[in-house]
């Protein structure tokens, strides 16, 4: 019995210690890209894109990338994943079918990420999203705004869609909630441990704007079932598309279809000078 008690106490101590470490370092796990604040930043922004500092409502300064839309056309407000940067999204939405059809783009580096001040948290990233949305409205008054996000960025885009006018949501590899992600990765973690919950399922429940969800069938980071559950929470406004690929390889694979669909919802006359 004494040995059993010692084993039980040892296991309990290990569990408590593991939970303590998880609680202490949870934001390092959620926001790994912020762990390298001194990481090098590309010297030049993507072609046709302007780099500038964006001030948030709580005083942080974010590295932001902007390409203006053609008159009457829309703007993609895009949010990157937790280990990424804004440059790939700015380059993607500043070229291809998006540029050919007059779209503008605004991409930001979250607070605490290379080139931006502050430390990341859910409240902080939502404040970053608010600042980015206001900046689009200031730089392109009246332009329809398409909210886009990949991975963690889908949680920011989903939060913005609640209470803000938007053309729609274009979500790649989303999760329905961060709590569900914790249950997947740390099934023994006690409830209530998580500081940043990102309840996209609640925020998008019953959405009336179109929500296009694209998810890789072989995604090892966020299983496709999470994207499907989010689509079910959204309801009739959601379109879920499972495609071959993993968490990253799917990026942009549905852009042609997505661009045409959301452009069709723009009522203003959009005559891009770059159109072929």
Tab-separated table of C-alpha atoms in Angstrom:
chain	number	residue	atom	x	y	z
A	1	UNK	CA	0.000	0.000	0.000
A	2	UNK	CA	2.861	2.351	0.785
A	3	UNK	CA	4.349	1.794	-2.667
A	4	UNK	CA	0.988	2.404	-4.277
A	5	UNK	CA	0.594	5.622	-2.294
A	6	UNK	CA	4.060	6.784	-3.316
A	7	UNK	CA	3.312	6.022	-6.952
A	8	UNK	CA	0.017	7.902	-6.702
A	9	UNK	CA	1.681	10.907	-5.088
A	10	UNK	CA	4.440	10.896	-7.708
A	11	UNK	CA	1.931	10.716	-10.552
A	12	UNK	CA	-0.112	13.496	-8.971
A	13	UNK	CA	2.976	15.676	-8.581
A	14	UNK	CA	3.948	15.101	-12.206
A	15	UNK	CA	0.430	15.927	-13.371
A	16	UNK	CA	0.255	19.099	-11.293
A	17	UNK	CA	3.679	20.124	-12.543
A	18	UNK	CA	2.718	19.489	-16.157
A	19	UNK	CA	-0.508	21.453	-15.762
A	20	UNK	CA	1.416	24.290	-14.137
A	21	UNK	CA	3.854	24.436	-17.038
A	22	UNK	CA	1.001	24.332	-19.543
A	23	UNK	CA	-0.767	27.159	-17.743
A	24	UNK	CA	2.381	29.261	-17.524
A	25	UNK	CA	3.488	28.800	-21.142
A	26	UNK	CA	0.142	28.439	-22.918
A	27	UNK	CA	0.522	31.688	-24.845
A	28	UNK	CA	3.947	30.634	-26.055
A	29	UNK	CA	2.260	27.562	-27.511
A	30	UNK	CA	-0.620	29.518	-29.062
A	31	UNK	CA	1.569	32.327	-30.450
A	32	UNK	CA	4.925	30.731	-31.346
A	33	UNK	CA	5.657	33.374	-33.977
A	34	UNK	CA	5.951	35.965	-31.217
A	35	UNK	CA	8.845	34.048	-29.624
A	36	UNK	CA	11.252	35.530	-32.157
A	37	UNK	CA	10.633	39.282	-31.947
A	38	UNK	CA	14.088	39.999	-33.364
A	39	UNK	CA	13.642	37.731	-36.372
A	40	UNK	CA	14.649	39.354	-39.666
A	41	UNK	CA	11.930	41.067	-41.679
A	42	UNK	CA	11.961	41.214	-45.463
A	43	UNK	CA	13.725	44.410	-46.519
A	44	UNK	CA	11.134	45.186	-49.170
A	45	UNK	CA	7.390	44.472	-49.137
A	46	UNK	CA	5.863	42.453	-51.998
A	47	UNK	CA	5.588	44.240	-55.338
A	48	UNK	CA	2.845	46.847	-55.396
A	49	UNK	CA	2.446	46.733	-51.611
A	50	UNK	CA	3.254	49.534	-49.147
A	51	UNK	CA	4.600	48.910	-45.643
A	52	UNK	CA	3.597	51.202	-42.771
A	53	UNK	CA	3.079	51.320	-39.002
A	54	UNK	CA	-0.523	50.917	-37.823
A	55	UNK	CA	-1.475	52.239	-34.381
A	56	UNK	CA	-4.022	50.287	-32.368
A	57	UNK	CA	-6.605	51.719	-30.014
A	58	UNK	CA	-4.537	50.655	-26.992
A	59	UNK	CA	-1.295	52.212	-28.208
A	60	UNK	CA	0.574	49.383	-29.941
A	61	UNK	CA	2.179	49.774	-33.366
A	62	UNK	CA	1.727	46.983	-35.898
A	63	UNK	CA	3.700	46.288	-39.033
A	64	UNK	CA	1.137	46.498	-41.820
A	65	UNK	CA	1.144	45.915	-45.576
A	66	UNK	CA	-1.302	47.722	-47.874
A	67	UNK	CA	-2.293	47.666	-51.510
A	68	UNK	CA	-5.196	49.967	-52.452
A	69	UNK	CA	-8.184	48.631	-54.410
A	70	UNK	CA	-9.285	49.885	-57.804
A	71	UNK	CA	-12.307	52.238	-57.662
A	72	UNK	CA	-15.477	50.378	-56.675
A	73	UNK	CA	-13.596	47.158	-55.874
A	74	UNK	CA	-13.171	45.301	-52.592
A	75	UNK	CA	-10.394	44.887	-50.034
A	76	UNK	CA	-9.202	41.603	-48.526
A	77	UNK	CA	-8.441	42.102	-44.828
A	78	UNK	CA	-6.284	39.066	-44.075
A	79	UNK	CA	-4.964	37.530	-40.847
A	80	UNK	CA	-2.083	35.051	-40.814
A	81	UNK	CA	-1.498	31.879	-38.809
A	82	UNK	CA	0.206	31.669	-35.436
A	83	UNK	CA	3.668	30.910	-36.793
A	84	UNK	CA	3.504	33.004	-39.935
A	85	UNK	CA	3.903	36.612	-41.103
A	86	UNK	CA	1.825	39.004	-43.206
A	87	UNK	CA	4.106	39.056	-46.278
A	88	UNK	CA	2.860	35.801	-47.891
A	89	UNK	CA	-0.769	36.911	-47.627
A	90	UNK	CA	0.021	40.411	-48.891
A	91	UNK	CA	1.852	38.919	-51.878
A	92	UNK	CA	-0.930	36.436	-52.560
A	93	UNK	CA	-3.849	38.860	-52.407
A	94	UNK	CA	-1.832	41.533	-54.173
A	95	UNK	CA	-1.434	39.342	-57.267
A	96	UNK	CA	-3.218	36.630	-59.240
A	97	UNK	CA	-6.995	36.796	-59.640
A	98	UNK	CA	-7.271	39.299	-56.793
A	99	UNK	CA	-5.102	41.968	-58.364
A	100	UNK	CA	-6.460	41.214	-61.847
A	101	UNK	CA	-9.945	42.006	-60.580
A	102	UNK	CA	-9.123	45.160	-58.660
A	103	UNK	CA	-8.939	43.947	-55.062
A	104	UNK	CA	-6.869	45.719	-52.461
A	105	UNK	CA	-5.332	44.025	-49.427
A	106	UNK	CA	-4.359	44.860	-45.868
A	107	UNK	CA	-2.242	42.368	-43.927
A	108	UNK	CA	-0.859	42.942	-40.426
A	109	UNK	CA	1.704	41.371	-38.109
A	110	UNK	CA	0.026	40.732	-34.755
A	111	UNK	CA	1.269	42.506	-31.654
A	112	UNK	CA	4.436	40.862	-30.361
A	113	UNK	CA	5.286	39.422	-33.767
A	114	UNK	CA	8.382	40.646	-35.653
A	115	UNK	CA	8.025	44.331	-36.449
A	116	UNK	CA	5.101	44.943	-34.078
A	117	UNK	CA	5.083	46.042	-30.439
A	118	UNK	CA	3.294	44.458	-27.484
A	119	UNK	CA	2.508	40.893	-26.428
A	120	UNK	CA	-0.130	38.632	-28.003
A	121	UNK	CA	-3.382	37.575	-26.366
A	122	UNK	CA	-6.900	37.048	-27.658
A	123	UNK	CA	-8.026	40.495	-26.538
A	124	UNK	CA	-4.880	41.969	-28.054
A	125	UNK	CA	-5.298	40.293	-31.428
A	126	UNK	CA	-8.944	41.334	-31.566
A	127	UNK	CA	-7.823	44.916	-30.911
A	128	UNK	CA	-5.336	44.492	-33.767
A	129	UNK	CA	-8.168	43.333	-35.994
A	130	UNK	CA	-10.299	46.319	-35.011
A	131	UNK	CA	-7.463	48.698	-35.862
A	132	UNK	CA	-6.937	47.001	-39.218
A	133	UNK	CA	-10.643	47.176	-40.072
A	134	UNK	CA	-10.769	50.886	-39.236
A	135	UNK	CA	-7.665	51.488	-41.349
A	136	UNK	CA	-9.251	49.847	-44.389
A	137	UNK	CA	-12.347	52.018	-43.928
A	138	UNK	CA	-10.138	55.110	-43.661
A	139	UNK	CA	-7.962	54.353	-46.668
A	140	UNK	CA	-10.717	53.016	-48.928
A	141	UNK	CA	-14.016	54.588	-47.773
A	142	UNK	CA	-17.008	52.528	-48.789
A	143	UNK	CA	-14.983	49.628	-50.179
A	144	UNK	CA	-16.514	46.212	-49.428
A	145	UNK	CA	-14.317	44.259	-47.013
A	146	UNK	CA	-13.716	40.518	-47.322
A	147	UNK	CA	-12.387	38.999	-44.087
A	148	UNK	CA	-9.818	36.259	-44.594
A	149	UNK	CA	-7.926	34.148	-42.112
A	150	UNK	CA	-5.707	31.096	-41.999
A	151	UNK	CA	-5.478	28.884	-38.898
A	152	UNK	CA	-5.245	31.213	-35.861
A	153	UNK	CA	-6.185	34.100	-38.155
A	154	UNK	CA	-9.617	32.570	-38.679
A	155	UNK	CA	-10.360	33.265	-35.021
A	156	UNK	CA	-9.570	36.959	-35.514
A	157	UNK	CA	-11.595	37.164	-38.724
A	158	UNK	CA	-14.561	35.419	-37.094
A	159	UNK	CA	-14.553	37.857	-34.183
A	160	UNK	CA	-14.474	40.842	-36.541
A	161	UNK	CA	-17.411	39.506	-38.538
A	162	UNK	CA	-19.576	39.907	-35.469
A	163	UNK	CA	-20.619	43.539	-35.357
A	164	UNK	CA	-18.800	44.724	-38.488
A	165	UNK	CA	-20.054	45.036	-42.032
A	166	UNK	CA	-18.301	42.517	-44.252
A	167	UNK	CA	-18.713	41.073	-47.716
A	168	UNK	CA	-18.116	37.627	-46.283
A	169	UNK	CA	-15.579	35.330	-44.642
A	170	UNK	CA	-12.949	33.256	-46.415
A	171	UNK	CA	-11.479	30.842	-43.868
A	172	UNK	CA	-8.677	28.359	-44.523
A	173	UNK	CA	-7.968	25.565	-42.011
A	174	UNK	CA	-10.131	27.051	-39.225
A	175	UNK	CA	-10.912	25.655	-35.777
A	176	UNK	CA	-14.270	25.971	-34.050
A	177	UNK	CA	-12.738	26.946	-30.705
A	178	UNK	CA	-9.330	26.993	-29.043
A	179	UNK	CA	-10.815	24.936	-26.220
A	180	UNK	CA	-11.450	22.134	-28.721
A	181	UNK	CA	-7.837	22.379	-29.856
A	182	UNK	CA	-6.633	22.043	-26.265
A	183	UNK	CA	-8.829	18.976	-25.746
A	184	UNK	CA	-7.288	17.464	-28.868
A	185	UNK	CA	-3.654	18.124	-27.919
A	186	UNK	CA	-3.890	17.997	-24.124
A	187	UNK	CA	-6.868	15.770	-23.265
A	188	UNK	CA	-5.974	15.627	-19.547
A	189	UNK	CA	-5.777	19.400	-19.108
A	190	UNK	CA	-8.422	20.622	-16.642
A	191	UNK	CA	-11.287	22.791	-17.933
A	192	UNK	CA	-10.898	26.477	-17.261
A	193	UNK	CA	-7.141	26.504	-17.793
A	194	UNK	CA	-7.298	28.284	-21.146
A	195	UNK	CA	-6.961	32.083	-21.196
A	196	UNK	CA	-7.699	32.642	-24.899
A	197	UNK	CA	-10.721	30.656	-26.049
A	198	UNK	CA	-11.424	31.991	-29.584
A	199	UNK	CA	-15.027	30.768	-29.733
A	200	UNK	CA	-15.532	31.098	-33.471
A	201	UNK	CA	-18.420	28.641	-33.271
A	202	UNK	CA	-20.338	31.003	-30.992
A	203	UNK	CA	-19.309	34.167	-32.809
A	204	UNK	CA	-20.405	32.863	-36.209
A	205	UNK	CA	-23.507	30.962	-35.135
A	206	UNK	CA	-26.365	31.960	-37.405
A	207	UNK	CA	-24.190	34.236	-39.571
A	208	UNK	CA	-26.014	35.884	-42.463
A	209	UNK	CA	-22.980	36.727	-44.601
A	210	UNK	CA	-21.458	33.918	-46.691
A	211	UNK	CA	-18.709	31.902	-45.008
A	212	UNK	CA	-16.433	29.885	-47.300
A	213	UNK	CA	-14.396	27.304	-45.386
A	214	UNK	CA	-11.547	25.445	-47.093
A	215	UNK	CA	-9.808	22.648	-45.195
A	216	UNK	CA	-7.126	20.126	-46.125
A	217	UNK	CA	-8.073	16.475	-45.831
A	218	UNK	CA	-4.571	15.668	-44.548
A	219	UNK	CA	-4.193	18.580	-42.124
A	220	UNK	CA	-2.090	17.322	-39.170
A	221	UNK	CA	-2.422	20.591	-37.218
A	222	UNK	CA	-6.162	21.260	-37.290
A	223	UNK	CA	-8.182	18.246	-38.459
A	224	UNK	CA	-10.730	18.846	-41.201
A	225	UNK	CA	-13.447	17.796	-38.744
A	226	UNK	CA	-12.876	21.085	-36.902
A	227	UNK	CA	-13.642	23.074	-40.042
A	228	UNK	CA	-16.702	20.958	-40.685
A	229	UNK	CA	-17.957	21.544	-37.132
A	230	UNK	CA	-17.493	25.284	-37.602
A	231	UNK	CA	-19.523	25.130	-40.815
A	232	UNK	CA	-22.276	23.311	-38.932
A	233	UNK	CA	-22.247	25.998	-36.237
A	234	UNK	CA	-22.543	28.729	-38.883
A	235	UNK	CA	-25.520	27.074	-40.547
A	236	UNK	CA	-26.912	27.749	-44.006
A	237	UNK	CA	-24.552	30.642	-44.744
A	238	UNK	CA	-21.532	28.309	-44.677
A	239	UNK	CA	-20.001	26.400	-47.546
A	240	UNK	CA	-17.463	23.769	-46.488
A	241	UNK	CA	-14.933	22.522	-49.010
A	242	UNK	CA	-12.571	19.682	-48.108
A	243	UNK	CA	-9.616	19.594	-50.488
A	244	UNK	CA	-6.473	17.459	-50.880
A	245	UNK	CA	-3.548	18.846	-48.908
A	246	UNK	CA	-2.288	19.691	-45.457
A	247	UNK	CA	-2.337	22.752	-43.220
A	248	UNK	CA	-0.206	24.921	-45.525
A	249	UNK	CA	-0.347	23.377	-49.000
A	250	UNK	CA	-4.030	24.286	-49.355
A	251	UNK	CA	-3.355	28.023	-49.131
A	252	UNK	CA	-4.661	29.736	-52.239
A	253	UNK	CA	-5.855	26.558	-53.969
A	254	UNK	CA	-9.452	27.827	-53.983
A	255	UNK	CA	-8.638	31.479	-54.720
A	256	UNK	CA	-10.045	31.480	-58.248
A	257	UNK	CA	-13.408	30.217	-57.069
A	258	UNK	CA	-13.414	32.378	-53.940
A	259	UNK	CA	-12.482	35.579	-55.780
A	260	UNK	CA	-15.195	35.125	-58.393
A	261	UNK	CA	-17.810	34.308	-55.779
A	262	UNK	CA	-17.142	37.257	-53.499
A	263	UNK	CA	-16.633	39.675	-56.405
A	264	UNK	CA	-20.113	38.714	-57.554
A	265	UNK	CA	-21.484	40.105	-54.295
A	266	UNK	CA	-20.047	43.597	-54.848
A	267	UNK	CA	-22.853	45.901	-55.912
A	268	UNK	CA	-20.664	48.873	-56.830
A	269	UNK	CA	-19.220	48.974	-60.317
A	270	UNK	CA	-15.672	47.618	-60.236
A	271	UNK	CA	-13.606	48.250	-63.369
A	272	UNK	CA	-10.020	47.247	-62.568
A	273	UNK	CA	-7.435	48.836	-64.809
A	274	UNK	CA	-5.375	45.643	-64.566
A	275	UNK	CA	-8.134	43.399	-65.904
A	276	UNK	CA	-7.122	41.404	-68.980
